[in-house]
Short mmCIF file of C-alpha atoms in Angstrom, two decimals:
data_model
loop_
_atom_site.label_atom_id
_atom_site.label_comp_id
_atom_site.label_asym_id
_atom_site.label_seq_id
_atom_site.Cartn_x
_atom_site.Cartn_y
_atom_site.Cartn_z
CA MET A 1 0.00 0.00 0.00
CA ASN A 2 1.09 3.55 -0.72
CA LYS A 3 2.79 5.04 2.42
CA THR A 4 0.88 8.33 2.08
CA LEU A 5 -2.45 6.48 2.05
CA THR A 6 -1.35 4.39 5.04
CA ARG A 7 -0.54 7.51 7.08
CA PHE A 8 -3.89 9.04 6.09
CA ALA A 9 -5.78 5.90 7.20
CA VAL A 10 -4.03 5.88 10.59
CA ALA A 11 -4.84 9.57 11.10
CA VAL A 12 -8.52 8.97 10.31
CA LEU A 13 -8.67 6.06 12.77
CA ALA A 14 -7.05 8.18 15.50
CA VAL A 15 -9.52 11.04 15.03
CA THR A 16 -12.47 8.61 15.00
CA ALA A 17 -11.28 6.91 18.18
CA ALA A 18 -10.76 10.23 19.95
CA SER A 19 -14.23 11.39 18.94
CA ALA A 20 -15.79 8.15 20.19
CA PHE A 21 -13.96 8.46 23.53
CA THR A 22 -15.11 12.08 23.99
CA THR A 23 -18.73 11.17 23.21
CA ALA A 24 -18.72 8.17 25.54
CA HIS A 25 -17.31 10.20 28.44
CA ALA A 26 -19.17 13.46 27.88
CA GLY A 27 -21.40 12.83 30.90
CA ALA A 28 -18.79 11.18 33.13
CA GLN A 29 -18.31 12.33 36.69
CA PRO A 30 -15.02 13.95 37.78
CA ALA A 31 -12.38 11.47 38.94
CA GLU A 32 -12.79 12.39 42.60
CA LEU A 33 -16.56 11.68 42.48
CA ALA A 34 -16.00 8.38 40.70
CA ALA A 35 -13.98 7.34 43.75
CA GLY A 36 -16.63 8.66 46.12
CA PRO A 37 -17.71 12.09 47.37
CA THR A 38 -15.70 14.43 49.56
CA ALA A 39 -16.10 14.78 53.31
CA ALA A 40 -17.80 18.14 52.78
CA GLN A 41 -20.35 16.64 50.38
CA VAL A 42 -21.30 13.85 52.79
CA LYS A 43 -21.49 16.30 55.69
CA ALA A 44 -23.79 18.58 53.69
CA ALA A 45 -26.03 15.67 52.70
CA VAL A 46 -26.78 14.83 56.36
CA ALA A 47 -26.74 18.37 57.75
CA LYS A 48 -30.48 18.19 58.44
CA CYS A 49 -32.45 15.52 60.28
CA THR A 50 -34.80 14.87 57.36
CA LYS A 51 -36.66 12.21 59.34
CA GLN A 52 -36.09 11.25 62.97
CA LEU A 53 -36.04 7.47 63.42
CA SER A 54 -35.45 7.31 67.16
CA SER A 55 -38.41 7.86 69.47
CA GLY A 56 -36.13 9.84 71.74
CA LYS A 57 -32.61 11.22 71.76
CA TYR A 58 -29.25 9.98 73.01
CA ALA A 59 -26.63 11.47 75.30
CA HIS A 60 -22.96 11.72 74.36
CA ASP A 61 -21.89 10.27 77.71
CA ALA A 62 -23.53 8.51 80.64
CA GLY A 63 -25.47 10.98 82.74
CA GLY A 64 -25.39 13.67 80.06
CA SER A 65 -28.27 15.47 78.38
CA SER A 66 -30.08 13.56 75.64
CA THR A 67 -29.63 15.75 72.56
CA VAL A 68 -28.73 13.42 69.68
CA PRO A 69 -31.47 11.98 67.43
CA VAL A 70 -30.99 9.10 65.03
CA CYS A 71 -32.10 10.36 61.62
CA LYS A 72 -32.75 9.11 58.12
CA THR A 73 -31.94 10.88 54.85
CA LYS A 74 -32.69 8.97 51.65
CA ASP A 75 -31.40 5.44 52.38
CA ALA A 76 -28.86 6.51 55.00
CA VAL A 77 -29.23 6.37 58.79
CA HIS A 78 -27.14 8.98 60.57
CA TRP A 79 -26.33 10.88 63.74
CA LYS A 80 -23.95 13.65 64.73
CA ALA A 81 -22.16 13.14 68.04
CA ASP A 82 -18.90 13.09 69.93
CA PHE A 83 -16.35 10.30 69.51
CA ASP A 84 -15.53 7.88 72.32
CA ILE A 85 -12.91 5.18 71.80
CA ASP A 86 -13.85 1.49 71.66
CA CYS A 87 -10.77 -0.65 72.23
CA ASP A 88 -12.56 -3.97 72.83
CA GLY A 89 -11.81 -7.18 70.94
CA GLN A 90 -8.47 -8.78 70.26
CA VAL A 91 -5.68 -8.04 72.72
CA THR A 92 -3.01 -5.85 71.11
CA THR A 93 -0.29 -3.51 72.32
CA LYS A 94 -2.73 -0.64 71.85
CA CYS A 95 -5.86 -2.27 73.26
CA ASN A 96 -5.56 -4.26 76.48
CA LYS A 97 -6.31 -4.08 80.22
CA GLN A 98 -3.32 -1.80 80.82
CA THR A 99 -4.24 0.82 78.21
CA ASP A 100 -8.00 0.54 78.78
CA PRO A 101 -9.31 -0.23 82.30
CA TYR A 102 -12.73 -1.09 80.77
CA PHE A 103 -11.25 -3.40 78.13
CA GLN A 104 -13.32 -6.42 77.07
CA PRO A 105 -11.77 -9.18 74.91
CA GLU A 106 -14.83 -9.55 72.71
CA THR A 107 -16.93 -7.58 70.25
CA ALA A 108 -20.59 -8.03 69.31
CA TRP A 109 -19.61 -9.37 65.89
CA GLN A 110 -16.67 -11.50 64.83
CA GLN A 111 -14.37 -11.85 61.83
CA SER A 112 -14.98 -14.51 59.19
CA ASN A 113 -12.50 -16.77 61.01
CA GLY A 114 -14.45 -16.54 64.27
CA LYS A 115 -12.03 -14.24 66.06
CA HIS A 116 -13.26 -11.05 67.69
CA LEU A 117 -12.53 -7.80 65.87
CA ASN A 118 -9.21 -6.00 66.18
CA SER A 119 -10.07 -2.47 67.29
CA ALA A 120 -6.53 -1.27 66.66
CA ALA A 121 -6.60 -2.43 63.02
CA LEU A 122 -10.21 -2.26 61.83
CA PRO A 123 -12.18 0.99 61.51
CA PHE A 124 -15.61 0.23 62.91
CA VAL A 125 -18.63 2.02 64.36
CA VAL A 126 -20.42 1.17 67.61
CA VAL A 127 -24.23 1.25 67.58
CA PRO A 128 -26.28 1.79 70.76
CA GLY A 129 -27.97 -1.26 72.24
CA ILE A 130 -31.55 -1.97 71.18
CA SER A 131 -34.15 -0.25 73.33
CA SER A 132 -37.55 1.40 73.09
CA ARG A 133 -35.64 4.47 71.91
CA TRP A 134 -34.34 2.87 68.71
CA SER A 135 -33.40 -0.49 67.20
CA TRP A 136 -30.53 -0.83 64.75
CA LYS A 137 -31.88 -4.24 63.78
CA ALA A 138 -35.29 -2.82 62.83
CA ALA A 139 -33.47 -0.21 60.73
CA GLY A 140 -31.81 -2.95 58.63
CA ILE A 141 -28.39 -2.55 60.24
CA THR A 142 -26.13 -5.40 61.37
CA GLY A 143 -22.50 -6.31 61.82
CA GLY A 144 -20.59 -5.44 58.65
CA THR A 145 -23.04 -2.74 57.55
CA VAL A 146 -20.96 -0.11 55.80
CA ALA A 147 -20.66 3.41 57.20
CA ALA A 148 -19.11 6.72 56.18
CA VAL A 149 -17.70 8.66 59.13
CA VAL A 150 -16.77 12.34 58.75
CA TYR A 151 -14.71 14.58 61.01
CA LYS A 152 -13.60 17.98 59.73
CA ASP A 153 -12.15 17.33 56.25
CA LYS A 154 -11.61 13.60 56.74
CA LEU A 155 -13.93 10.87 55.46
CA VAL A 156 -13.35 7.25 56.46
CA TYR A 157 -15.36 4.22 55.37
CA ALA A 158 -15.94 1.75 58.18
CA VAL A 159 -18.27 -1.09 59.22
CA VAL A 160 -20.60 -1.63 62.14
CA GLY A 161 -18.63 -3.80 64.56
CA ASP A 162 -19.81 -3.49 68.14
CA ILE A 163 -22.77 -2.61 70.37
CA GLY A 164 -22.67 -0.06 73.18
CA PRO A 165 -24.95 1.09 75.99
CA THR A 166 -28.62 1.84 75.24
CA ALA A 167 -28.68 5.50 76.26
CA ILE A 168 -25.52 6.97 74.70
CA ILE A 169 -24.20 7.31 71.17
CA GLY A 170 -21.01 8.37 69.40
CA GLU A 171 -18.35 5.67 69.56
CA GLY A 172 -15.91 4.01 67.21
CA SER A 173 -12.82 1.84 67.18
CA TYR A 174 -9.25 2.87 67.96
CA ARG A 175 -8.37 2.56 64.28
CA LEU A 176 -11.32 4.65 63.13
CA ALA A 177 -10.32 7.47 65.48
CA GLU A 178 -6.73 7.22 64.27
CA LEU A 179 -7.76 7.54 60.62
CA LEU A 180 -9.98 10.52 61.41
CA GLY A 181 -7.14 12.34 63.14
CA ILE A 182 -8.70 11.97 66.61
CA ASN A 183 -6.59 10.92 69.59
CA PRO A 184 -7.26 7.15 69.69
CA HIS A 185 -6.02 6.38 73.21
CA PRO A 186 -8.84 4.51 75.01
CA SER A 187 -8.31 6.38 78.30
CA THR A 188 -7.27 9.87 77.23
CA GLY A 189 -8.47 10.05 73.62
CA GLY A 190 -11.70 10.79 71.80
CA ILE A 191 -13.30 14.18 71.27
CA GLY A 192 -16.31 15.94 72.73
CA GLY A 193 -19.15 17.88 71.14
CA SER A 194 -21.39 17.12 68.18
CA VAL A 195 -18.53 17.15 65.72
CA VAL A 196 -18.52 13.72 64.03
CA ASP A 197 -21.06 12.52 61.45
CA PHE A 198 -21.80 8.80 61.56
CA VAL A 199 -23.59 7.79 58.33
CA LEU A 200 -24.71 4.17 58.00
CA PHE A 201 -26.04 2.48 54.87
CA PRO A 202 -28.62 -0.23 55.72
CA GLY A 203 -28.50 -3.16 53.31
CA VAL A 204 -24.95 -2.34 52.23
CA LYS A 205 -22.67 -4.90 53.84
CA ALA A 206 -18.96 -5.66 53.43
CA SER A 207 -18.24 -9.09 51.93
CA GLN A 208 -16.44 -9.93 55.19
CA ILE A 209 -16.63 -7.66 58.21
CA GLU A 210 -12.83 -7.33 58.26
CA ASN A 211 -12.54 -6.66 54.51
CA GLN A 212 -11.68 -2.97 54.39
CA THR A 213 -11.39 -2.93 50.59
CA SER A 214 -14.98 -4.13 50.30
CA ALA A 215 -16.15 -1.50 52.81
CA GLN A 216 -14.31 1.23 50.91
CA THR A 217 -15.74 0.24 47.52
CA LEU A 218 -19.32 -0.24 48.70
CA GLY A 219 -19.18 2.81 50.95
CA ALA A 220 -17.99 5.10 48.17
CA ALA A 221 -20.82 3.91 45.91
CA ALA A 222 -23.46 4.35 48.65
CA ALA A 223 -22.13 7.78 49.62
CA THR A 224 -22.14 8.91 45.99
CA LYS A 225 -25.81 7.91 45.77
CA LEU A 226 -26.53 9.79 48.99
CA VAL A 227 -25.06 13.07 47.82
CA GLY A 228 -26.98 12.76 44.57
#
């Protein structure tokens, strides 16, 4: 074949391919949205208590005023609270009887191999125990349910991993606090005030409760749907 014609044919193919690519991606989301929304977007999506699910409100700490409702926006269940450190589960150098005087060697849910969760390694959320105030089970939440947790400009995808007292709310694992930039020490860490958004996605469950890649992928998709 004539070399001039060959070059012309290649050029035509290149232009055609480029045009097809542009057309196919004309409505694509920006790269950062394809990987999930920003912390600010998630925070804005749950800024209002669109529908209150709990029949009452929760306190941040035992004996405190009950000011925190459990809410629902679209398919997400959420609350805004403080952050207390849960160090229960497997004994580690960070979580044990010496670092945490209230340490318990078990969690409400276990890993796929039967072992209790590792609070120092797995980012997880603690839900309040079932009561007349609210039931996580009735809301379609269970161990491994994926959550998006936001503090300031940080967004971390986690799973539901433990159950706490029935009257207080706002607790997560050592590792979750660490990733959010909150002091994770079980005795001296945590943070007060309604400053952390806990956003849970009922029906969205990690393939294995300890599979952080699964939680990240499913969480990003659910959060993208939430922010619209």
